[in-house]
Amino acid sequence: IDLVIRAEGYKQFTSALKLQPGEVKSISILLEELPRQKMNTQMMKKADEEFERKNYATAKKLYKREADNGNPAAMYKMGEIYDQGLGEWFADKTRAFRYYRMAADLELPEAIFKVGEFYEHGMGNTAKNEKTALQWYKRGAELNHLPCLVKIGIFYENGIAGLERNQDTALTYYLRSAEKGNAEAQYRAARIFEQKMLAETIQMKRDEYKKQAKHFYEEASRQNWSD
């Protein structure tokens, strides 16, 4: 079995255990404490200001100093700069992944999502591995990261990473994100409700599915979502 232990403020522990049927095993684990680096330092504020002004070279120097001090938000911004090639001649996906992964290991949800994307699409010298991507998305979902919830829904809806297609399971993930305002999740939930409405023969259920589809389409539309 795979053993995963997470605690706020500590680095995730992962290990594989071999147990015989009925076997009970006790283990003692000392979790590694994560750096208690504040994410909203004066240098970080200055870096963000330079980034907003599109002074990417200056912003990168400041983010790099913060990243070297263990600031996961700065690591993520370094990843973003390399990912998009901001202030550079071209994007550097390999360096981008390196910084995203550093921030993800410090439990930054946005970085966890990006690491999942890199594995899903095989970017940055990372071999495409949808099962590994799904593991990262699930890790982000445990932190209630809305785009990660949507990704898991997509995997279930389309049978990705060896999952059996399951529209109802997909819907539960979409709804968790949709109810917190994620426009893509609202649209995808509405589409499933519409499909359920068209397939349903009992009028009462058809009416309920229609109501839910209308509601979520309208919510997504308010945020100008388009597929």
mmCIF file of N, CA, C and O in Angstrom, residues 113 147 150-151 154 174 181-191 216-227:
data_model
loop_
_atom_site.group_PDB
_atom_site.id
_atom_site.type_symbol
_atom_site.label_atom_id
_atom_site.label_comp_id
_atom_site.label_asym_id
_atom_site.label_seq_id
_atom_site.Cartn_x
_atom_site.Cartn_y
_atom_site.Cartn_z
ATOM 1 N N PHE A 113 -1.016 22.482 -9.002
ATOM 2 C CA PHE A 113 -1.800 22.398 -10.243
ATOM 3 C C PHE A 113 -0.891 22.444 -11.461
ATOM 4 O O PHE A 113 -1.056 21.649 -12.406
ATOM 5 N N PRO A 147 -9.309 24.728 -9.513
ATOM 6 C CA PRO A 147 -8.939 24.147 -10.809
ATOM 7 C C PRO A 147 -8.521 22.682 -10.719
ATOM 8 O O PRO A 147 -8.734 21.921 -11.665
ATOM 9 N N VAL A 150 -11.632 20.665 -10.801
ATOM 10 C CA VAL A 150 -12.155 20.602 -12.166
ATOM 11 C C VAL A 150 -11.394 19.563 -12.973
ATOM 12 O O VAL A 150 -11.995 18.761 -13.706
ATOM 13 N N LYS A 151 -10.081 19.554 -12.853
ATOM 14 C CA LYS A 151 -9.267 18.603 -13.601
ATOM 15 C C LYS A 151 -9.649 17.162 -13.267
ATOM 16 O O LYS A 151 -9.751 16.299 -14.155
ATOM 17 N N ILE A 154 -12.759 16.283 -15.014
ATOM 18 C CA ILE A 154 -12.512 16.025 -16.442
ATOM 19 C C ILE A 154 -11.946 14.619 -16.639
ATOM 20 O O ILE A 154 -12.341 13.906 -17.576
ATOM 21 N N TYR A 174 -17.063 18.638 -10.086
ATOM 22 C CA TYR A 174 -17.443 19.915 -10.693
ATOM 23 C C TYR A 174 -18.254 20.755 -9.705
ATOM 24 O O TYR A 174 -18.028 21.965 -9.579
ATOM 25 N N GLY A 181 -17.673 29.149 -7.070
ATOM 26 C CA GLY A 181 -17.548 30.225 -8.048
ATOM 27 C C GLY A 181 -16.664 29.970 -9.242
ATOM 28 O O GLY A 181 -16.432 30.889 -10.029
ATOM 29 N N ASN A 182 -16.171 28.741 -9.431
ATOM 30 C CA ASN A 182 -15.324 28.467 -10.582
ATOM 31 C C ASN A 182 -16.187 28.361 -11.839
ATOM 32 O O ASN A 182 -17.064 27.505 -11.933
ATOM 33 N N ALA A 183 -15.921 29.232 -12.822
ATOM 34 C CA ALA A 183 -16.773 29.321 -14.007
ATOM 35 C C ALA A 183 -16.710 28.066 -14.876
ATOM 36 O O ALA A 183 -17.734 27.615 -15.401
ATOM 37 N N GLU A 184 -15.519 27.513 -15.047
ATOM 38 C CA GLU A 184 -15.414 26.311 -15.868
ATOM 39 C C GLU A 184 -16.192 25.160 -15.235
ATOM 40 O O GLU A 184 -16.877 24.398 -15.933
ATOM 41 N N ALA A 185 -16.087 25.024 -13.930
ATOM 42 C CA ALA A 185 -16.824 23.972 -13.232
ATOM 43 C C ALA A 185 -18.329 24.184 -13.375
ATOM 44 O O ALA A 185 -19.088 23.223 -13.543
ATOM 45 N N GLN A 186 -18.761 25.431 -13.307
ATOM 46 C CA GLN A 186 -20.187 25.735 -13.482
ATOM 47 C C GLN A 186 -20.666 25.312 -14.860
ATOM 48 O O GLN A 186 -21.731 24.697 -15.014
ATOM 49 N N TYR A 187 -19.868 25.627 -15.879
ATOM 50 C CA TYR A 187 -20.234 25.256 -17.246
ATOM 51 C C TYR A 187 -20.282 23.736 -17.412
ATOM 52 O O TYR A 187 -21.231 23.192 -17.997
ATOM 53 N N ARG A 188 -19.275 23.052 -16.898
ATOM 54 C CA ARG A 188 -19.217 21.597 -17.060
ATOM 55 C C ARG A 188 -20.328 20.905 -16.280
ATOM 56 O O ARG A 188 -20.889 19.904 -16.736
ATOM 57 N N ALA A 189 -20.647 21.419 -15.103
ATOM 58 C CA ALA A 189 -21.761 20.865 -14.335
ATOM 59 C C ALA A 189 -23.075 21.076 -15.077
ATOM 60 O O ALA A 189 -23.916 20.168 -15.156
ATOM 61 N N ALA A 190 -23.262 22.266 -15.639
ATOM 62 C CA ALA A 190 -24.476 22.566 -16.394
ATOM 63 C C ALA A 190 -24.626 21.620 -17.580
ATOM 64 O O ALA A 190 -25.731 21.133 -17.875
ATOM 65 N N ARG A 191 -23.526 21.335 -18.252
ATOM 66 C CA ARG A 191 -23.575 20.454 -19.415
ATOM 67 C C ARG A 191 -23.992 19.039 -19.025
ATOM 68 O O ARG A 191 -24.786 18.400 -19.725
ATOM 69 N N PHE A 216 -26.571 26.768 -13.524
ATOM 70 C CA PHE A 216 -25.121 26.789 -13.675
ATOM 71 C C PHE A 216 -24.682 27.412 -14.994
ATOM 72 O O PHE A 216 -23.622 28.054 -15.061
ATOM 73 N N TYR A 217 -25.469 27.271 -16.057
ATOM 74 C CA TYR A 217 -25.147 27.981 -17.295
ATOM 75 C C TYR A 217 -25.185 29.492 -17.058
ATOM 76 O O TYR A 217 -24.329 30.240 -17.526
ATOM 77 N N GLU A 218 -26.188 29.941 -16.307
ATOM 78 C CA GLU A 218 -26.300 31.372 -16.020
ATOM 79 C C GLU A 218 -25.145 31.860 -15.162
ATOM 80 O O GLU A 218 -24.604 32.951 -15.378
ATOM 81 N N GLU A 219 -24.737 31.034 -14.178
ATOM 82 C CA GLU A 219 -23.616 31.413 -13.314
ATOM 83 C C GLU A 219 -22.321 31.528 -14.119
ATOM 84 O O GLU A 219 -21.541 32.475 -13.936
ATOM 85 N N ALA A 220 -22.099 30.561 -15.017
ATOM 86 C CA ALA A 220 -20.895 30.613 -15.861
ATOM 87 C C ALA A 220 -20.942 31.797 -16.804
ATOM 88 O O ALA A 220 -19.921 32.454 -17.062
ATOM 89 N N SER A 221 -22.139 32.087 -17.326
ATOM 90 C CA SER A 221 -22.300 33.200 -18.258
ATOM 91 C C SER A 221 -21.997 34.534 -17.606
ATOM 92 O O SER A 221 -21.429 35.439 -18.233
ATOM 93 N N ARG A 222 -22.339 34.671 -16.332
ATOM 94 C CA ARG A 222 -22.067 35.909 -15.599
ATOM 95 C C ARG A 222 -20.565 36.194 -15.522
ATOM 96 O O ARG A 222 -20.147 37.342 -15.379
ATOM 97 N N GLN A 223 -19.781 35.143 -15.612
ATOM 98 C CA GLN A 223 -18.332 35.306 -15.572
ATOM 99 C C GLN A 223 -17.728 35.263 -16.977
ATOM 100 O O GLN A 223 -16.511 35.135 -17.130
ATOM 101 N N ASN A 224 -18.616 35.359 -17.978
ATOM 102 C CA ASN A 224 -18.187 35.388 -19.378
ATOM 103 C C ASN A 224 -17.396 34.146 -19.785
ATOM 104 O O ASN A 224 -16.468 34.219 -20.595
ATOM 105 N N TRP A 225 -17.772 32.994 -19.203
ATOM 106 C CA TRP A 225 -17.082 31.764 -19.576
ATOM 107 C C TRP A 225 -17.521 31.287 -20.945
ATOM 108 O O TRP A 225 -18.695 31.317 -21.265
ATOM 109 N N SER A 226 -16.566 30.873 -21.754
ATOM 110 C CA SER A 226 -16.882 30.291 -23.054
ATOM 111 C C SER A 226 -15.986 29.093 -23.260
ATOM 112 O O SER A 226 -14.796 29.131 -22.947
ATOM 113 N N ASP A 227 -16.559 27.995 -23.767
ATOM 114 C CA ASP A 227 -15.799 26.771 -23.947
ATOM 115 C C ASP A 227 -15.053 26.792 -25.274
ATOM 116 O O ASP A 227 -15.642 27.104 -26.290
#
